[in-house]
Coordinates of C-alpha atoms in Angstrom, one line a residue:
M1 CA -1.4 -16.0 18.8
N2 CA 1.2 -14.5 16.4
F3 CA 0.2 -16.2 13.1
N4 CA 2.8 -14.3 11.1
L5 CA 5.6 -15.5 13.4
I6 CA 4.3 -19.1 13.2
Y7 CA 4.0 -19.1 9.4
R8 CA 7.5 -17.6 9.1
Q9 CA 8.9 -20.4 11.2
M10 CA 7.0 -23.0 9.2
A11 CA 8.4 -21.5 6.0
L12 CA 11.9 -21.6 7.3
V13 CA 11.5 -25.3 8.2
I14 CA 9.8 -26.3 5.0
Y15 CA 12.1 -24.5 2.5
G16 CA 15.1 -24.8 4.8
N17 CA 15.0 -28.6 4.6
Q18 CA 14.8 -28.5 0.9
F19 CA 17.8 -26.2 0.8
L20 CA 19.9 -28.3 3.2
N21 CA 19.3 -31.4 1.1
D22 CA 20.0 -29.6 -2.3
H23 CA 16.4 -29.9 -3.4
L24 CA 16.0 -26.1 -3.8
Q25 CA 18.3 -24.4 -6.3
D26 CA 16.7 -21.0 -6.4
D27 CA 18.2 -17.9 -4.7
L28 CA 16.1 -17.8 -1.6
N29 CA 16.8 -14.1 -1.0
K30 CA 15.0 -13.3 -4.3
M31 CA 11.9 -15.4 -3.5
P32 CA 8.9 -13.1 -2.7
H33 CA 7.8 -15.1 0.4
F34 CA 11.2 -14.5 2.0
Q35 CA 11.7 -10.9 1.2
I36 CA 9.8 -10.0 4.4
L37 CA 11.3 -12.9 6.4
H38 CA 15.0 -12.2 6.0
P39 CA 15.9 -13.4 9.5
I40 CA 18.9 -12.2 11.5
L41 CA 21.0 -14.7 13.4
R42 CA 22.7 -13.3 16.4
D43 CA 25.2 -14.8 18.9
F44 CA 23.4 -15.7 22.2
H45 CA 26.2 -14.2 24.4
C46 CA 27.8 -11.5 22.3
G47 CA 25.0 -10.3 20.0
Q48 CA 27.2 -10.2 17.0
L49 CA 25.6 -10.6 13.6
L50 CA 26.2 -14.1 12.2
A51 CA 24.1 -13.8 9.1
G52 CA 21.8 -11.2 7.7
S53 CA 19.6 -13.2 5.4
L54 CA 17.8 -16.5 5.1
Q55 CA 20.2 -17.9 2.5
L56 CA 23.3 -16.9 4.6
I57 CA 21.8 -18.5 7.7
L58 CA 21.1 -21.8 5.9
Y59 CA 24.6 -21.8 4.3
H60 CA 26.0 -21.2 7.8
L61 CA 24.0 -24.2 9.2
K62 CA 24.8 -26.4 6.2
H63 CA 28.5 -25.6 6.6
K64 CA 28.3 -26.8 10.2
G65 CA 26.8 -30.1 9.0
A66 CA 23.1 -29.4 9.5
Y67 CA 20.8 -31.8 7.6
K68 CA 17.4 -31.4 9.1
L69 CA 15.2 -28.6 10.6
S70 CA 12.1 -29.3 12.7
L71 CA 9.6 -27.1 14.4
I72 CA 9.0 -28.2 18.0
H73 CA 6.5 -27.1 20.6
A74 CA 8.6 -27.1 23.7
P75 CA 7.4 -24.6 26.4
R76 CA 8.9 -27.0 29.0
L77 CA 12.3 -26.2 27.5
A78 CA 12.1 -22.7 28.7
S79 CA 13.4 -23.6 32.2
T80 CA 16.6 -24.9 30.7
I81 CA 17.5 -21.7 28.8
Q82 CA 19.6 -19.3 30.6
E83 CA 18.8 -15.6 30.8
S84 CA 20.5 -13.5 28.1
P85 CA 21.9 -10.1 28.9
I86 CA 21.1 -8.8 25.4
F87 CA 17.9 -10.6 24.4
Y88 CA 14.3 -10.9 25.5
L89 CA 13.2 -14.5 25.1
S90 CA 9.5 -14.0 25.6
D91 CA 6.8 -16.6 26.2
H92 CA 5.5 -16.6 22.7
F93 CA 9.0 -17.4 21.4
Y94 CA 9.3 -20.3 23.8
N95 CA 6.2 -22.0 22.5
Y96 CA 7.7 -22.8 19.1
M97 CA 11.4 -23.3 18.4
I98 CA 13.3 -24.7 15.4
L99 CA 15.4 -27.8 16.1
I100 CA 18.6 -28.2 14.1
Q101 CA 20.1 -31.6 13.8
Y102 CA 23.7 -32.0 12.7
R103 CA 25.4 -35.1 11.2
H104 CA 28.4 -34.9 13.5
D105 CA 27.5 -32.6 16.3
H106 CA 25.0 -32.0 19.1
P107 CA 21.6 -30.5 18.1
Q108 CA 20.8 -26.8 18.6
I109 CA 17.7 -24.8 18.5
L110 CA 16.9 -21.5 16.9
I111 CA 15.1 -19.3 19.4
G112 CA 13.2 -16.2 18.3
C113 CA 14.3 -13.2 20.3
E114 CA 14.1 -9.4 20.7
E115 CA 17.1 -7.3 21.5
K116 CA 17.2 -5.4 24.8
E117 CA 17.6 -1.7 24.8
L118 CA 20.9 -2.1 26.7
W119 CA 22.4 -3.6 23.6
Y120 CA 22.4 -0.1 22.0
L121 CA 23.7 1.9 24.9
H122 CA 27.2 1.9 23.5
H123 CA 25.9 4.5 21.0
Q124 CA 26.7 7.5 23.2
N125 CA 25.3 10.3 21.1
N126 CA 22.2 12.4 20.8
D127 CA 20.6 10.0 18.3
A128 CA 20.8 6.9 20.5
D129 CA 17.1 6.8 21.3
F130 CA 16.3 7.5 17.7
Y131 CA 18.6 4.7 16.5
F132 CA 17.1 2.2 18.9
N133 CA 13.6 3.1 17.8
N134 CA 14.5 2.6 14.2
V135 CA 16.1 -0.8 14.9
N136 CA 13.0 -1.9 16.8
A137 CA 10.8 -0.8 13.9
L138 CA 13.1 -2.9 11.6
T139 CA 13.2 -6.0 13.7
D140 CA 9.4 -5.9 14.1
R141 CA 9.2 -6.9 10.5
I142 CA 12.2 -9.3 10.5
A143 CA 12.5 -12.6 12.3
T144 CA 15.5 -12.4 14.7
Y145 CA 16.9 -15.7 16.0
T146 CA 19.7 -16.9 18.3
L147 CA 21.3 -20.3 18.4
F148 CA 21.2 -22.3 21.7
D149 CA 22.9 -25.6 22.4
L150 CA 20.5 -28.5 23.3
N151 CA 21.1 -31.8 25.0
E152 CA 20.5 -34.6 22.6
S153 CA 18.5 -36.6 25.1
F154 CA 15.8 -34.0 24.9
I155 CA 14.8 -34.8 21.4
E156 CA 14.4 -38.6 21.9
N157 CA 10.8 -38.4 22.8
L158 CA 9.6 -35.6 20.7
G159 CA 6.5 -37.0 19.0
E160 CA 6.4 -34.2 16.4
L161 CA 9.5 -35.6 14.8
K162 CA 7.8 -38.8 13.8
A163 CA 5.8 -39.3 10.6
I164 CA 2.0 -39.3 11.0
D165 CA -1.0 -40.6 9.1
W166 CA -2.6 -37.4 7.9
K167 CA -5.9 -38.9 7.1
H168 CA -6.2 -40.2 10.7
F169 CA -4.8 -36.9 12.0
S170 CA -7.4 -34.9 10.0
Q171 CA -10.2 -37.1 11.4
S172 CA -8.9 -36.5 14.9
Y173 CA -9.0 -32.8 14.3
F174 CA -12.7 -32.9 13.3
D175 CA -13.6 -35.3 16.2
C176 CA -11.8 -33.2 18.8
V177 CA -12.2 -29.7 17.6
Y178 CA -14.9 -29.4 15.0
I179 CA -17.8 -31.8 15.9
N180 CA -19.4 -29.7 18.6
E181 CA -22.3 -27.2 18.7
V182 CA -20.1 -24.2 19.2
A183 CA -17.8 -24.9 16.3
F184 CA -20.8 -25.4 14.0
T185 CA -22.3 -22.1 15.3
L186 CA -19.3 -19.9 15.3
G187 CA -17.0 -21.7 12.9
S188 CA -17.4 -22.2 9.2
A189 CA -19.5 -25.3 9.0
N190 CA -21.5 -23.9 6.1
Q191 CA -18.2 -23.7 4.1
I192 CA -17.0 -27.2 4.7
E193 CA -18.1 -30.4 3.1
H194 CA -14.8 -32.1 2.5
L195 CA -11.2 -31.2 3.3
A196 CA -10.3 -31.1 -0.4
N197 CA -12.9 -28.3 -0.9
I198 CA -11.8 -26.0 1.8
Q199 CA -11.3 -22.5 0.5
F200 CA -10.8 -19.3 2.5
K201 CA -10.4 -15.8 1.3
D202 CA -7.3 -15.3 3.5
H203 CA -5.4 -17.9 1.5
Q204 CA -4.7 -15.6 -1.4
N205 CA -3.2 -13.1 0.9
Y206 CA -1.0 -15.6 2.7
N207 CA 0.1 -17.2 -0.6
T208 CA 1.0 -13.8 -2.0
H209 CA 3.2 -12.8 0.9
F210 CA 4.5 -16.1 2.3
D211 CA 3.9 -18.7 -0.4
L212 CA 4.2 -21.1 2.5
F213 CA 2.7 -24.1 0.8
P214 CA 4.6 -25.1 -2.4
K215 CA 1.9 -27.5 -3.5
D216 CA -1.7 -27.1 -4.5
F217 CA -3.4 -25.5 -1.5
T218 CA -6.6 -27.5 -1.7
S219 CA -5.0 -30.9 -2.1
N220 CA -3.1 -30.9 1.1
Y221 CA -4.4 -31.9 4.6
A222 CA -1.9 -29.7 6.4
A223 CA -2.7 -26.5 4.5
S224 CA -6.5 -27.1 4.7
L225 CA -6.4 -27.8 8.4
L226 CA -4.2 -24.9 9.2
T227 CA -6.4 -22.4 7.4
H228 CA -9.6 -23.8 9.0
A229 CA -8.0 -23.8 12.5
E230 CA -6.9 -20.2 12.1
N231 CA -10.4 -19.2 10.9
L232 CA -12.0 -20.9 13.9
Y233 CA -9.5 -19.4 16.3
K234 CA -10.2 -15.9 15.1
N235 CA -13.9 -16.5 15.2
Y236 CA -13.7 -17.7 18.8
L237 CA -11.6 -14.6 19.7
L238 CA -14.1 -12.3 18.0
E239 CA -17.1 -13.8 19.6
S240 CA -15.5 -13.8 23.1
E241 CA -15.0 -10.0 23.1
T242 CA -16.9 -8.8 26.1
R243 CA -16.8 -5.1 24.9
N244 CA -18.8 -6.0 21.9
D245 CA -22.5 -6.1 22.7
Q246 CA -23.2 -8.2 19.7
A247 CA -20.6 -10.8 20.6
W248 CA -21.9 -14.3 21.0
C249 CA -20.6 -14.6 24.6
N250 CA -22.6 -11.6 25.7
Q251 CA -25.9 -13.2 24.6
A252 CA -25.2 -16.8 25.5
T253 CA -26.6 -18.8 28.5
R254 CA -24.4 -20.2 31.2
H255 CA -24.5 -23.6 29.7
E256 CA -23.6 -22.2 26.3
L257 CA -20.6 -20.4 27.8
Q258 CA -19.4 -23.7 29.3
L259 CA -19.7 -25.3 25.9
F260 CA -17.8 -22.4 24.4
D261 CA -14.9 -22.7 27.0
Q262 CA -14.7 -26.4 26.2
A263 CA -14.6 -25.8 22.5
V264 CA -11.9 -23.1 22.8
Q265 CA -9.8 -25.4 25.1
A266 CA -10.2 -28.3 22.5
L267 CA -8.8 -26.1 19.8
N268 CA -6.0 -24.8 22.0
N269 CA -5.0 -28.3 22.9
F270 CA -4.9 -29.5 19.3
Y271 CA -3.3 -26.4 17.7
P272 CA 0.3 -27.0 18.7
S273 CA 0.4 -30.5 17.2
L274 CA -1.2 -29.2 14.0
I275 CA 1.4 -26.5 13.6
V276 CA 4.4 -28.7 14.2
N277 CA 3.2 -31.6 12.2
A278 CA 2.3 -29.3 9.3
A279 CA 5.8 -27.8 9.3
N280 CA 7.6 -31.1 9.7
H281 CA 5.6 -33.4 7.6
Y282 CA 4.0 -31.1 5.0
S283 CA 5.5 -32.8 2.0
N284 CA 3.7 -36.1 2.8
A285 CA 0.3 -34.5 3.6
N286 CA -1.4 -35.0 0.3
I287 CA -5.1 -35.6 0.0
Q288 CA -5.8 -38.6 -2.1
A289 CA -9.0 -38.1 -4.0

């Protein structure tokens, strides 16, 4: 799972909505958490550069009448997207897309993409390969998106667009993902007594680079659950490494391995709804003491 990509998409949705609705007056391009984001928006068919920074992209969307951004988990949408001659639209991009709703036009989606090498073949010189490698190195650090038209009927039943009860959602997370023997053994049970007290050392790093969460980190259900889920995910991945003799899976019984598979599946099933709801409904995810 590409956490950097996911958090960048979430930041684009959270701050993008504030920008589209005139609730964010700062220059986004000068904000530290977007200096490494700086997405590029390219035309799906021609590859031409539409915008080279976050603020220009949002101005472009706002000028077209966009009023709301939403993160959606829509792998089933992949079959409706045509192949692009200049972009790779890989599986991990299909999983999460940004839905753009307009006041007077059909919705569109921002799809993460990677440019194909053929796009650079018009540079007929000895430095063509060097140029392509340099561009690849650049776009590895920059989120590159393309706009794709979407049938409005598709969004009618998207559950992630509807507001949720965060207290109930949080309890569901613990019931489905956390209350099992494997999560207590391999997770961070000893660190958790209440959601409001969740603290992880990775938070400072993420907050420095992305500043994804504009409110107090420990007073928000979305932020707390996201950090806990990532920690649990990484622990599961570490302890399932068969090449590591000390990994938990190499010392577990058959029954314990079955429980482990069930725990991993439970987390994988819950993760998409956590990610999209955190992005779309973060502002109303406060923990009431």
